[in-house]
Amino acid sequence: MKVLKKTAVFLALFFCFFVGWPLFSPAGGIKARLIPEAVDIGTFFNGTKVYVSGDVSRDSEVVVRLSGMRQDVALKKKGKVLGLLWMNLGSVTIHDVPSMYLVSISKDLGAIAKKQPNKWEELGFGFAALEKEINTSSPPAEREAIFKEFLKLKKSEGLYAIETGSISYTEENSGGKSFEAVLEIPPRLTPGKYTVETVAVKDGSVTASTTAELQVKQVGFPAFVSSLAFKHGALYGLLATIIAIVAGLLMGVIFKGEKGAH
């Protein structure tokens, strides 16, 4: 009986010490948690923040990348006609680009990205690496210029960004350190599934990674309108027309009242 008790105590201590204690492999293991795991888009949605926290080996840096669904994007090509008027000169399609591309890195890794851009791009998280993954319907000679304009558009919408200094660390005594990354989610978020990759980087190489999924869905009035548009197109069109007429009448009454006041 005493032998069984001693064995049970030993197993309990073994479990607490080796299983309950955070482990960090020499190669640079990583653990991460996503908060929240789902985002609701309501009537007054104006963007939000997503936090990624976890543990990594002490001598590693962390990169967090949020990628949206892959899609084709059509852009208008503009140019001057006869050197005078700016007009649409056609369109170009960029294939298989993520709807959102947010990358979060620490200040130290950001400094490396500035001083050694080639080394940073080799990791595969920068915009130059993304450019290599996509195809366009334009001639090869125009590809770089078109991607730059596409990137400028996405940055202005808040959908593409590389945030330096958005990861903070807390030293631990277990041979590792805790981290927290903050992802700024813009208002122009669309429903769907987003992939959040958390990667450990050591000596210029990826040593470990883990992936989580962020679910985004519409709720309330936006969900009702979306459902109406897809499932009851005729009714949606009728309501849209009525709303436009009512809005026009209200604007007319308002402006007429302002003129009468003068």
mmCIF file of N, CA and C in Angstrom, residues 1-13:
data_model
loop_
_atom_site.group_PDB
_atom_site.id
_atom_site.type_symbol
_atom_site.label_atom_id
_atom_site.label_comp_id
_atom_site.label_asym_id
_atom_site.label_seq_id
_atom_site.Cartn_x
_atom_site.Cartn_y
_atom_site.Cartn_z
ATOM 1 N N MET A 1 0.837 -1.207 0.000
ATOM 2 C CA MET A 1 0.000 0.000 0.000
ATOM 3 C C MET A 1 0.872 1.258 0.000
ATOM 4 N N LYS A 2 1.942 1.236 0.861
ATOM 5 C CA LYS A 2 2.838 2.385 0.922
ATOM 6 C C LYS A 2 3.538 2.602 -0.410
ATOM 7 N N VAL A 3 3.871 1.483 -1.069
ATOM 8 C CA VAL A 3 4.544 1.566 -2.368
ATOM 9 C C VAL A 3 3.640 2.230 -3.388
ATOM 10 N N LEU A 4 2.347 1.892 -3.357
ATOM 11 C CA LEU A 4 1.381 2.484 -4.284
ATOM 12 C C LEU A 4 1.239 3.980 -4.036
ATOM 13 N N LYS A 5 1.216 4.385 -2.744
ATOM 14 C CA LYS A 5 1.106 5.810 -2.414
ATOM 15 C C LYS A 5 2.316 6.582 -2.903
ATOM 16 N N LYS A 6 3.510 6.007 -2.684
ATOM 17 C CA LYS A 6 4.737 6.670 -3.130
ATOM 18 C C LYS A 6 4.760 6.809 -4.646
ATOM 19 N N THR A 7 4.282 5.751 -5.315
ATOM 20 C CA THR A 7 4.239 5.784 -6.785
ATOM 21 C C THR A 7 3.283 6.861 -7.274
ATOM 22 N N ALA A 8 2.117 6.957 -6.602
ATOM 23 C CA ALA A 8 1.120 7.960 -6.990
ATOM 24 C C ALA A 8 1.657 9.370 -6.791
ATOM 25 N N VAL A 9 2.345 9.595 -5.655
ATOM 26 C CA VAL A 9 2.926 10.916 -5.390
ATOM 27 C C VAL A 9 3.980 11.251 -6.426
ATOM 28 N N PHE A 10 4.816 10.281 -6.758
ATOM 29 C CA PHE A 10 5.869 10.499 -7.756
ATOM 30 C C PHE A 10 5.283 10.867 -9.114
ATOM 31 N N LEU A 11 4.237 10.136 -9.523
ATOM 32 C CA LEU A 11 3.596 10.413 -10.813
ATOM 33 C C LEU A 11 2.949 11.792 -10.821
ATOM 34 N N ALA A 12 2.349 12.176 -9.690
ATOM 35 C CA ALA A 12 1.717 13.499 -9.607
ATOM 36 C C ALA A 12 2.748 14.603 -9.735
ATOM 37 N N LEU A 13 3.883 14.444 -9.026
ATOM 38 C CA LEU A 13 4.948 15.443 -9.120
ATOM 39 C C LEU A 13 5.539 15.485 -10.518
#
